[in-house]
Tab-separated table of C-alpha atoms in Angstrom:
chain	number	residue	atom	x	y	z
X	1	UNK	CA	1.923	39.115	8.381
X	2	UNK	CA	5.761	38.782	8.709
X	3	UNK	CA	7.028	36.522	5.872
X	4	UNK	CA	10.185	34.256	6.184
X	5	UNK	CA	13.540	35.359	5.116
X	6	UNK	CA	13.325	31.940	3.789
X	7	UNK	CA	9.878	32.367	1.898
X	8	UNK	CA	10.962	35.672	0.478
X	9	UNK	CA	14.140	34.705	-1.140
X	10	UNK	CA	13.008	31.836	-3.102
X	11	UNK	CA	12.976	32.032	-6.730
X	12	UNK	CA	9.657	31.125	-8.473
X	13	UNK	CA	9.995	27.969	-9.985
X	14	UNK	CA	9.833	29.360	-14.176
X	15	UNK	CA	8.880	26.142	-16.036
X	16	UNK	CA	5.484	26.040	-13.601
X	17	UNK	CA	4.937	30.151	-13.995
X	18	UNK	CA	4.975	29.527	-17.920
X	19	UNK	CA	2.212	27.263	-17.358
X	20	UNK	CA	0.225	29.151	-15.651
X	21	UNK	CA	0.687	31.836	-18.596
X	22	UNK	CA	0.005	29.745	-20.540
X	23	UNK	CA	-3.142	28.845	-18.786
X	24	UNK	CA	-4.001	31.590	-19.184
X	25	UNK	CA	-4.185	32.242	-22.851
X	26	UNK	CA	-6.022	29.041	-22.984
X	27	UNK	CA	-8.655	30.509	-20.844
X	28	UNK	CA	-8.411	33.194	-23.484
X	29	UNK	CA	-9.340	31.155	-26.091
X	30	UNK	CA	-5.786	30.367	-27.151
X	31	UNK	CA	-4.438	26.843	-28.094
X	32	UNK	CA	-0.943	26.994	-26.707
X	33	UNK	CA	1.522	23.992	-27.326
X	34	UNK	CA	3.361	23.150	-23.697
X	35	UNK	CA	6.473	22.365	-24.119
X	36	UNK	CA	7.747	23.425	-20.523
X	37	UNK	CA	6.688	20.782	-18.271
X	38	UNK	CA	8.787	17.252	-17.859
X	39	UNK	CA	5.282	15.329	-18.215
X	40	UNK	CA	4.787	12.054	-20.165
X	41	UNK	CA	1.304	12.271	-22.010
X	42	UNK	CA	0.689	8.935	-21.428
X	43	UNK	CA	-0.230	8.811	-17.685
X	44	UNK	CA	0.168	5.442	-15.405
X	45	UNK	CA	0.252	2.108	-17.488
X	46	UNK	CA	-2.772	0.369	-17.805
X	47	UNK	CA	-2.432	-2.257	-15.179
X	48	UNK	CA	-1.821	0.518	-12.435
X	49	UNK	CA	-4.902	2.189	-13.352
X	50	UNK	CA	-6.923	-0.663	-13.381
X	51	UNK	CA	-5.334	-1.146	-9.423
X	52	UNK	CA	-5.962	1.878	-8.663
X	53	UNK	CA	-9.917	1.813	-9.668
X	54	UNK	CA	-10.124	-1.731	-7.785
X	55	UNK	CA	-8.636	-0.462	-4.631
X	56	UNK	CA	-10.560	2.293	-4.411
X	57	UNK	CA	-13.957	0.565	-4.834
X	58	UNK	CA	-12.877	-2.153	-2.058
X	59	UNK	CA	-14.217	-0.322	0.871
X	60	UNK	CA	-10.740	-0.965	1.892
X	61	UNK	CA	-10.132	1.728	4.943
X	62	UNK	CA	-6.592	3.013	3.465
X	63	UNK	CA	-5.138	3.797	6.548
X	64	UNK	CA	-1.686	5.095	6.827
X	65	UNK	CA	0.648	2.559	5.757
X	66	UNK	CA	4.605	2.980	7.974
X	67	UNK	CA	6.807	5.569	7.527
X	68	UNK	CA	9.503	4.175	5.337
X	69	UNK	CA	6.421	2.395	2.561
X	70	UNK	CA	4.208	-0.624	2.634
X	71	UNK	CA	6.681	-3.579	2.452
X	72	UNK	CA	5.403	-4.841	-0.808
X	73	UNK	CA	6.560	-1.874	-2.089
X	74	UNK	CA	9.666	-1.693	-1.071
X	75	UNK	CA	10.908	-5.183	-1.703
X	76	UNK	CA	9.341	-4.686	-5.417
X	77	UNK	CA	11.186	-1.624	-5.750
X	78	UNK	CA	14.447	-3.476	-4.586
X	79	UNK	CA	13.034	-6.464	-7.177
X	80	UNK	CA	12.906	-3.673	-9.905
X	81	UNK	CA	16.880	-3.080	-9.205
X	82	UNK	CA	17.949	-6.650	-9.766
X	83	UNK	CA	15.878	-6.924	-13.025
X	84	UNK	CA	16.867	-4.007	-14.644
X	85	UNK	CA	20.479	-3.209	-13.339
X	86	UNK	CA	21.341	-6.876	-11.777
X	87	UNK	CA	22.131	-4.517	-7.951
X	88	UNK	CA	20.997	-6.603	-5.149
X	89	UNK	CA	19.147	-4.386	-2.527
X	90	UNK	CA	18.407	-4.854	0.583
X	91	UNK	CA	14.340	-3.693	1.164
X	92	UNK	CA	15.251	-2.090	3.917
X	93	UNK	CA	17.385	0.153	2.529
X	94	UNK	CA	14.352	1.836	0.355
X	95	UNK	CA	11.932	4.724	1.396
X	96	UNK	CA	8.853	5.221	-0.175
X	97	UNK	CA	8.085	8.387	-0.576
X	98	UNK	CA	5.548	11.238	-1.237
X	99	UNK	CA	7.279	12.018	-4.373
X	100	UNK	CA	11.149	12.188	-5.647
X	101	UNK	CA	10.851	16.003	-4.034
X	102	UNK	CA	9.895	14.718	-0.598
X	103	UNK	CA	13.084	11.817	-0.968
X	104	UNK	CA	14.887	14.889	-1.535
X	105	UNK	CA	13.556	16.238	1.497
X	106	UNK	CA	14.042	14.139	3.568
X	107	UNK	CA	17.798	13.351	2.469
X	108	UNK	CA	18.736	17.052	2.472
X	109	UNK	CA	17.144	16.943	6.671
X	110	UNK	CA	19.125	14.002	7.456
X	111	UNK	CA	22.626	15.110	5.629
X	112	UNK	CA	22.888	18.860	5.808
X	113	UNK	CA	23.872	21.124	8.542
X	114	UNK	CA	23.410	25.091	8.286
X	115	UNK	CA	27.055	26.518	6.452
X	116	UNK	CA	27.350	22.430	4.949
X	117	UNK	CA	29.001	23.366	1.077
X	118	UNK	CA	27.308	21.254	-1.100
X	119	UNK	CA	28.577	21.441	-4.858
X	120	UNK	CA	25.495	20.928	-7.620
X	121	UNK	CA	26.462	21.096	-11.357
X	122	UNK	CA	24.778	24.258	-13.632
X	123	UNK	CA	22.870	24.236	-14.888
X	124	UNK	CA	20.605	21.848	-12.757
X	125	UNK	CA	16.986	20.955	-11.557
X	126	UNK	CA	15.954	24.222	-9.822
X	127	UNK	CA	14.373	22.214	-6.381
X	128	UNK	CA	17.508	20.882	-5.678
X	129	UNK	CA	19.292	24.028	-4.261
X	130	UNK	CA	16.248	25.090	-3.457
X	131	UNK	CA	15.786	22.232	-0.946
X	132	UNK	CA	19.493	23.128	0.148
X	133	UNK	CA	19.539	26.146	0.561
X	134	UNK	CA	16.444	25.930	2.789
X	135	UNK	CA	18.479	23.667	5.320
X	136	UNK	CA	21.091	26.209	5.325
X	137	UNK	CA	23.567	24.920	3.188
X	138	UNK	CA	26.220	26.461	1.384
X	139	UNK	CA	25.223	26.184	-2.127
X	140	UNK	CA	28.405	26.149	-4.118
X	141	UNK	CA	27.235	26.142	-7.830
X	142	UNK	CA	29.729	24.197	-10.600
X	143	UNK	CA	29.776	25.984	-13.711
X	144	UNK	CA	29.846	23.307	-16.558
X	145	UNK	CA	29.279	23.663	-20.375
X	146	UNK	CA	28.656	21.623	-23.682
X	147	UNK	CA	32.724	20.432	-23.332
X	148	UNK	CA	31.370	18.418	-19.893
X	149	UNK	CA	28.217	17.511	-21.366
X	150	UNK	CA	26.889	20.262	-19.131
X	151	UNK	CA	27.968	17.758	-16.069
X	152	UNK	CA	29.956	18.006	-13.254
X	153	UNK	CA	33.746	15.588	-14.031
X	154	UNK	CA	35.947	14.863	-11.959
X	155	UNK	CA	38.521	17.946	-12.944
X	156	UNK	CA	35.782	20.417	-12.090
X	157	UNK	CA	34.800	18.665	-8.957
X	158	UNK	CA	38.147	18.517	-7.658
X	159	UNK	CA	38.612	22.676	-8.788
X	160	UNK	CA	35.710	23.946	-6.765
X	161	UNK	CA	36.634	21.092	-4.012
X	162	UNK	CA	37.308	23.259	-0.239
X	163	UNK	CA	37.944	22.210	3.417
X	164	UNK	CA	33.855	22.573	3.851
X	165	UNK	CA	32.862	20.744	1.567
X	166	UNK	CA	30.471	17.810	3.123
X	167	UNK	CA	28.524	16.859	-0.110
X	168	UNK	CA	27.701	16.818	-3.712
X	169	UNK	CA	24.446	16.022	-6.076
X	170	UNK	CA	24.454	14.909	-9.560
X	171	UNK	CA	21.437	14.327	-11.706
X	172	UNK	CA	22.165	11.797	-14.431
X	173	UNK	CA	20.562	11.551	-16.426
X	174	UNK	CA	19.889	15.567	-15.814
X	175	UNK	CA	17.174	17.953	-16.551
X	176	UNK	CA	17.515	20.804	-17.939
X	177	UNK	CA	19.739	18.966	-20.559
X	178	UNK	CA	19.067	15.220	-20.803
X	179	UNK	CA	22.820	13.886	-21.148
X	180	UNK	CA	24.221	11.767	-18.725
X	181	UNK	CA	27.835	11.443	-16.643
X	182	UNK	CA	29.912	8.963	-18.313
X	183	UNK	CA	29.682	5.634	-15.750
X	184	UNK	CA	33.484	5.787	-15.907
X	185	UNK	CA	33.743	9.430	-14.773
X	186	UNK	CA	31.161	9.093	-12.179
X	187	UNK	CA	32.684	6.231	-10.460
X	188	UNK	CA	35.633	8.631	-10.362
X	189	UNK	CA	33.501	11.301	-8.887
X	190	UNK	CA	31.895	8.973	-6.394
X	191	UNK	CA	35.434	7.563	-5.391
X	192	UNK	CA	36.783	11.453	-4.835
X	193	UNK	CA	33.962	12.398	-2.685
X	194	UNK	CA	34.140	8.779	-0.900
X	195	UNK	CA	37.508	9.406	0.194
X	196	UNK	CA	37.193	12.929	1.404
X	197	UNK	CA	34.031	11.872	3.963
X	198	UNK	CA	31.384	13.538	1.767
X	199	UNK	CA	28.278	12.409	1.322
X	200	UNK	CA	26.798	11.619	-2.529
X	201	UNK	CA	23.309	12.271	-3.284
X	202	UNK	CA	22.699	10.783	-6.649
X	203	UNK	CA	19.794	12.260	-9.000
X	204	UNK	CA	18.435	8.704	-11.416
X	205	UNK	CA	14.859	9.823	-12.020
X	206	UNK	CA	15.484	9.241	-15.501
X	207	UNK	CA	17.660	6.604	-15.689
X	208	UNK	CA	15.497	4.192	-16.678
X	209	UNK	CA	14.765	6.521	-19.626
X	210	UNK	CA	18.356	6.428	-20.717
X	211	UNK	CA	20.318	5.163	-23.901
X	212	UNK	CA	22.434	1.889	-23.823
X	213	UNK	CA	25.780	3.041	-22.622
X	214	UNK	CA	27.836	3.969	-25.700
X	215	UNK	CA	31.254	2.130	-24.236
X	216	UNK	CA	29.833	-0.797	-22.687
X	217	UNK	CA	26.559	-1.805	-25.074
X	218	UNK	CA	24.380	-2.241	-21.809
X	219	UNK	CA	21.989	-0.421	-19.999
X	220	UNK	CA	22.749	2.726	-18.237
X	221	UNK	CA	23.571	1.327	-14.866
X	222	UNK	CA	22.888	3.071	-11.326
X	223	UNK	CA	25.696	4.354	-9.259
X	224	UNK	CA	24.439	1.822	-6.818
X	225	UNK	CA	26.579	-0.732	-8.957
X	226	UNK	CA	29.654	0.553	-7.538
X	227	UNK	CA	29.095	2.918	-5.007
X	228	UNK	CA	26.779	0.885	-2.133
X	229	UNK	CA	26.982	4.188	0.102
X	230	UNK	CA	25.140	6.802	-2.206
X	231	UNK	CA	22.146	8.192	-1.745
X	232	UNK	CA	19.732	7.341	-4.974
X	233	UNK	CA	16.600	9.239	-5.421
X	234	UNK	CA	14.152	7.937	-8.029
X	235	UNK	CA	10.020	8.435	-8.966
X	236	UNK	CA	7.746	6.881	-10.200
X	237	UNK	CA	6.908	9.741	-12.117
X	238	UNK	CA	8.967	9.347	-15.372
X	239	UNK	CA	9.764	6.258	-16.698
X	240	UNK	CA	6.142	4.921	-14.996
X	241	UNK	CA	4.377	8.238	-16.285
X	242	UNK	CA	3.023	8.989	-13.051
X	243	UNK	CA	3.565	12.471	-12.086
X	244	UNK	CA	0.415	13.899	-10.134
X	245	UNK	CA	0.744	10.393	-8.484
X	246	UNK	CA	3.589	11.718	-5.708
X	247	UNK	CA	5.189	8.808	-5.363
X	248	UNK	CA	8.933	8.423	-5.056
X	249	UNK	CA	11.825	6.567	-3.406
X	250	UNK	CA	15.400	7.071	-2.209
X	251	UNK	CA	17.773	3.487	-1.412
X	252	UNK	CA	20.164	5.131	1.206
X	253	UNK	CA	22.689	3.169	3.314
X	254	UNK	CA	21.467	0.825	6.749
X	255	UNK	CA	22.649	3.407	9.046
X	256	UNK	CA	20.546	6.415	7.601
X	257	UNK	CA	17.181	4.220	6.739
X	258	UNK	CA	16.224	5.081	11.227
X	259	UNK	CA	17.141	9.025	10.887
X	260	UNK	CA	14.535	8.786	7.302
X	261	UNK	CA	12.174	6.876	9.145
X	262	UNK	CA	11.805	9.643	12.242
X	263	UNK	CA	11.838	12.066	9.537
X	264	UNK	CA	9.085	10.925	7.279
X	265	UNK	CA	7.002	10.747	10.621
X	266	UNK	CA	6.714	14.085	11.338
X	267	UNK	CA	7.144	16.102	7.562
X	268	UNK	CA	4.182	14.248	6.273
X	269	UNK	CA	3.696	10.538	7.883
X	270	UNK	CA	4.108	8.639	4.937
X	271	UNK	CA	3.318	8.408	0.992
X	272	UNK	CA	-0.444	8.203	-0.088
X	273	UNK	CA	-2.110	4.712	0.371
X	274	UNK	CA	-3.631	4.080	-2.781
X	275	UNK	CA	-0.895	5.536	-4.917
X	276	UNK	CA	1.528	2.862	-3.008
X	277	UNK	CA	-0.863	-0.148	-3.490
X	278	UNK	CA	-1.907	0.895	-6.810
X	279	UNK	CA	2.206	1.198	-7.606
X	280	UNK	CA	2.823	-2.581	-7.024
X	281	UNK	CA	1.161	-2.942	-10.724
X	282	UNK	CA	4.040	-1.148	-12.221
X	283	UNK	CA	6.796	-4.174	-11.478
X	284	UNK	CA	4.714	-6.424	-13.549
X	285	UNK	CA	5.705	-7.842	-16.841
X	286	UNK	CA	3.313	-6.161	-18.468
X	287	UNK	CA	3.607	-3.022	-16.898
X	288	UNK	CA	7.541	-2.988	-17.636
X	289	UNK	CA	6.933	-3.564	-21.458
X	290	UNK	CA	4.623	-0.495	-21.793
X	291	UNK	CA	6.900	1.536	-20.054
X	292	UNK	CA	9.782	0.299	-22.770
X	293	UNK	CA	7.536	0.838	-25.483
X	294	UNK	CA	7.105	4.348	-24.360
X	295	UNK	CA	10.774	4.793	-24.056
X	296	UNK	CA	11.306	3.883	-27.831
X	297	UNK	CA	8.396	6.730	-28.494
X	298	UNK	CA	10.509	9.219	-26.597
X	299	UNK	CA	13.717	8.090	-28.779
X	300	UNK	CA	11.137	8.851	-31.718
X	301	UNK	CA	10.510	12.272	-30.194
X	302	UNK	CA	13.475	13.019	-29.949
X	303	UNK	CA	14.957	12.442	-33.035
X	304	UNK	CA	11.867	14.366	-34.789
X	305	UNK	CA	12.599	17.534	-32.482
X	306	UNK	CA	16.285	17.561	-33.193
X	307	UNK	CA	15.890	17.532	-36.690
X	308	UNK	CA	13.176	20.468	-36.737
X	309	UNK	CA	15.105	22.077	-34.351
X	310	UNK	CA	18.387	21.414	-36.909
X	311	UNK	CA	16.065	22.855	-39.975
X	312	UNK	CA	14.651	26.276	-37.892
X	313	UNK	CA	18.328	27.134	-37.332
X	314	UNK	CA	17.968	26.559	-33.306
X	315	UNK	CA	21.473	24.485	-32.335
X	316	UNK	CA	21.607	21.719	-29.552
X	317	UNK	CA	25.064	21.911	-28.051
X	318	UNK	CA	24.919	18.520	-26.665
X	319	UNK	CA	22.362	15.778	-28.030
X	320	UNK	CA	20.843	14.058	-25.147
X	321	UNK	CA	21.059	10.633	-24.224
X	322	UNK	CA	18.142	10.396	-21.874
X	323	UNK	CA	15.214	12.068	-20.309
X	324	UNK	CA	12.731	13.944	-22.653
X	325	UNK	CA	14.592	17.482	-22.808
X	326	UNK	CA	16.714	19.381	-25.353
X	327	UNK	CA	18.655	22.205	-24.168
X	328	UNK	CA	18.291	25.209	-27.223
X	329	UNK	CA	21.140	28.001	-27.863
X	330	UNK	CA	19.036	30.501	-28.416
X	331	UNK	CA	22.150	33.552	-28.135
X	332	UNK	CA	21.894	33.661	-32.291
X	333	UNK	CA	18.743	34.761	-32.123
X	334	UNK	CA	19.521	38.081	-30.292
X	335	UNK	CA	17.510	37.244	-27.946
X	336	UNK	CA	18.475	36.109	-24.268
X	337	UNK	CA	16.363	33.122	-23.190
X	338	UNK	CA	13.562	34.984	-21.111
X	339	UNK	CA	12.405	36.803	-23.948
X	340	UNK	CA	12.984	34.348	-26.398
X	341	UNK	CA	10.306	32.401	-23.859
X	342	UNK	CA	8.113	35.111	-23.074
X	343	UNK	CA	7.612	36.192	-26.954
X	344	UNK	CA	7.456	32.134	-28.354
X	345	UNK	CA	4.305	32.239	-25.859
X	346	UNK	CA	2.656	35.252	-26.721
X	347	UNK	CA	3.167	35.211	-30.405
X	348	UNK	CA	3.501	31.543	-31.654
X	349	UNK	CA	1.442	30.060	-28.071
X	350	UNK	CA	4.459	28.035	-27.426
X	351	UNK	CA	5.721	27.391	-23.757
X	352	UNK	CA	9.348	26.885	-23.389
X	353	UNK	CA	11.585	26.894	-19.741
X	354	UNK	CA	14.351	29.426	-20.150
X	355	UNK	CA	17.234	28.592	-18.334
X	356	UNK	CA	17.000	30.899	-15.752
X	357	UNK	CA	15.175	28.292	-13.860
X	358	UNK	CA	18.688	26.155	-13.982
X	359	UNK	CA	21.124	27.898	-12.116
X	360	UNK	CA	23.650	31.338	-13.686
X	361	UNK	CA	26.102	30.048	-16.170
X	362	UNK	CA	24.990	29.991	-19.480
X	363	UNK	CA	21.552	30.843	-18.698
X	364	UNK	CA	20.835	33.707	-20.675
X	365	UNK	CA	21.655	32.378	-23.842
X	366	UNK	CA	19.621	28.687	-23.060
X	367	UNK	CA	15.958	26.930	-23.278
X	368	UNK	CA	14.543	24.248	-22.597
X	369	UNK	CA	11.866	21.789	-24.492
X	370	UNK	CA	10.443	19.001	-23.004
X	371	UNK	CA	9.596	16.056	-25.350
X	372	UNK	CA	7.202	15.160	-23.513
X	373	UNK	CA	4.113	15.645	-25.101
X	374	UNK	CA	2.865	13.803	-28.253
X	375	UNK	CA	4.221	13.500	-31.671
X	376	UNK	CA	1.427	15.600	-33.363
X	377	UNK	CA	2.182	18.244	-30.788
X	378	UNK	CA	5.665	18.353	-31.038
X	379	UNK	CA	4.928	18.534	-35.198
X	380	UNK	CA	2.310	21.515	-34.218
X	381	UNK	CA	5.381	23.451	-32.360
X	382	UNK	CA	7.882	23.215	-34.253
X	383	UNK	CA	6.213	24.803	-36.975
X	384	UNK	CA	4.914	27.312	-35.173
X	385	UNK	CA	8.418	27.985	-33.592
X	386	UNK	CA	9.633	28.196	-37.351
X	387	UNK	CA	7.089	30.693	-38.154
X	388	UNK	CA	8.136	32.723	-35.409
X	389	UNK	CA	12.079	32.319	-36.122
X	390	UNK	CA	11.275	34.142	-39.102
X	391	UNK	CA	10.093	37.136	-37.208
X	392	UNK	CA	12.869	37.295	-34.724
């Protein structure tokens, strides 16, 4: 069978292929500590769960609901902006989708032409080139470093900026590294772009897991607040816990909800049923204060890995401010970040992500922990990390 060009040039995705490792010494008999995967422990809240069993003992038929989301949905998802960034939304303007990836999908079909350069910060969330690339687009990859917060600014945007140029994609808060762009130099960054007819595809699936802004005291605030013609992916799999749930949404402007629309009706017809009605559960007050209570555990995770991390001798350029990640230097070690990763599995049953999974600059010399999973966990890791510092 004649594989795709396409097929056979894209990387494996690292983070997952350290699970399954690490599945495998499991099987073994091994208890490894995962600290690879972006995955909350906790799972849905409560009140979705309980949805979730109701609807599917109703005997309701679950048919396919349109394209673009059930309605509900999307006005509660429009709701959810006014509440927690005060952005007024038109419904229409969201798609529900089968995922953040399949948002990402679908925006990368509707915006990108083949030879399209599209600059994405590096290190960044492997997917999203991937999904570019696969449309043909000119990847052009941003160096950045602990100076920018490992972000794109404004200076670098405008060094790398060239006559093809039709689009960029920031992830702020970002994985690998969990800081954020400045609001002040993103609205710069959005502005540039604006005025040079680019498109702006705007990574916030953790934004809702992000500190109070620093400068202004408030909430970290969507780039919807100032720029009305981004395109904003989000999930519900972070801040709502729900990862094996697919469920995701992009706002995009009026004139490119139709071109999503014919697009989600023939990739995959629209997002799962019972994941959508079950979803509605999450705008609820009660829903919304267990997700905030789970945010304050993450701050509590946080602080207790950068401390160990601090005390093993294993330096965090840049402290995040969001998401559940920590991006290690690992260069004083000797060791480049691959087998740093490969030997904290085998010998202290530790999965890391090394940052070859990110994108070229600095990746040799970076890792990745996801915070993640629970304290007692975390505590479990960290000593065993310690333990195998001292044999490095």
């Amino acid at each position: 069978m004649k594989i795709s060009q396409r097929a056979q040039a894209i990387a494996p995705f690292l983070a997952m292929e350290f699970g399954k490792r690490a599945a495998a010494l499991e099987a073994a008999g091994h208890r490894v500590i995962r600290l690879n995967l972006g995955e909350p422990d906790f799972g849905a809240p409560p009140a979705v769960r309980a949805e979730l069993q109701r609807v599917a003992g109703s005997h309701t038929p679950l048919p396919y609901t349109g394209a673009l989301g059930l309605p509900a949905l999307r006005e509660a998802i429009a709701g959810f902006y006014q509440q927690a960034h005060g952005v007024n939304i038109s419904p229409e303007r969201v798609v529900v989708t089968a995922g953040a990836s399949a948002a990402l999908l679908l925006l990368t079909a509707a915006l990108v032409d083949p030879g399209d350069e599209v600059l994405v910060g590096d290190p960044s969330y492997p997917c999203n080139r991937q999904f570019l690339n696969g449309f043909g687009a000119d990847v052009r990859l941003v160096p950045t470093d602990a100076a920018s917060r490992f972000q794109l600014d404004l200076a670098a945007v405008q060094r790398h900026w060239s006559e093809s140029t039709r689009g960029l994609m920031i992830a702020t808060p970002s994985n690998p590294t969990g800081t954020s762009v400045p609001t002040a130099e993103l609205v710069a960054i959005c502005d540039w772009a604006r005025q040079h007819g680019a498109w702006r595809i705007v990574d916030e699936i953790y934004l809702n897991l992000s500190d109070v802004d620093a400068a202004s005291g408030q909430a970290a605030q969507t780039a919807l607040a100032f720029d009305a013609g981004a395109c904003v992916i989000n999930s519900f799999s972070k801040y709502f816990g729900m990862t094996g749930w697919r469920l995701g949404w992009a706002v995009v402007p009026d004139e490119l909800a139709p071109a999503m629309e014919r697009l989600a009706q023939n990739y995959y017809i629209c997002a799962p049923t019972p994941a959508q009605m079950a979803a509605l559960a999450c705008f609820t007050p009660e829903s919304i204060a267990v997700c905030e209570a789970r945010k304050q555990e993450f701050a509590e995770r946080r602080a207790l890995v950068l401390q160990g991390l601090e005390q093993i001798g294993l330096p965090v350029p840049v402290p995040p401010d969001g998401a559940f990640y920590v991006y290690i230097d690992v260069s004083g070690t000797g060791l480049d970040a691959m087998q740093f990763c490969e030997r904290a599995l085998q010998e202290a049953h530790v999965a890391l992500t090394p940052g070859h999974d990110f994108g070229v600059s600095g990746a040799s010399r970076h890792v990745r922990l996801s915070y993640a999973a629970s304290q007692a966990d975390l505590h479990e890791g960290l000593h065993r990390l310690k333990r195998f510092m001292a044999t490095v």
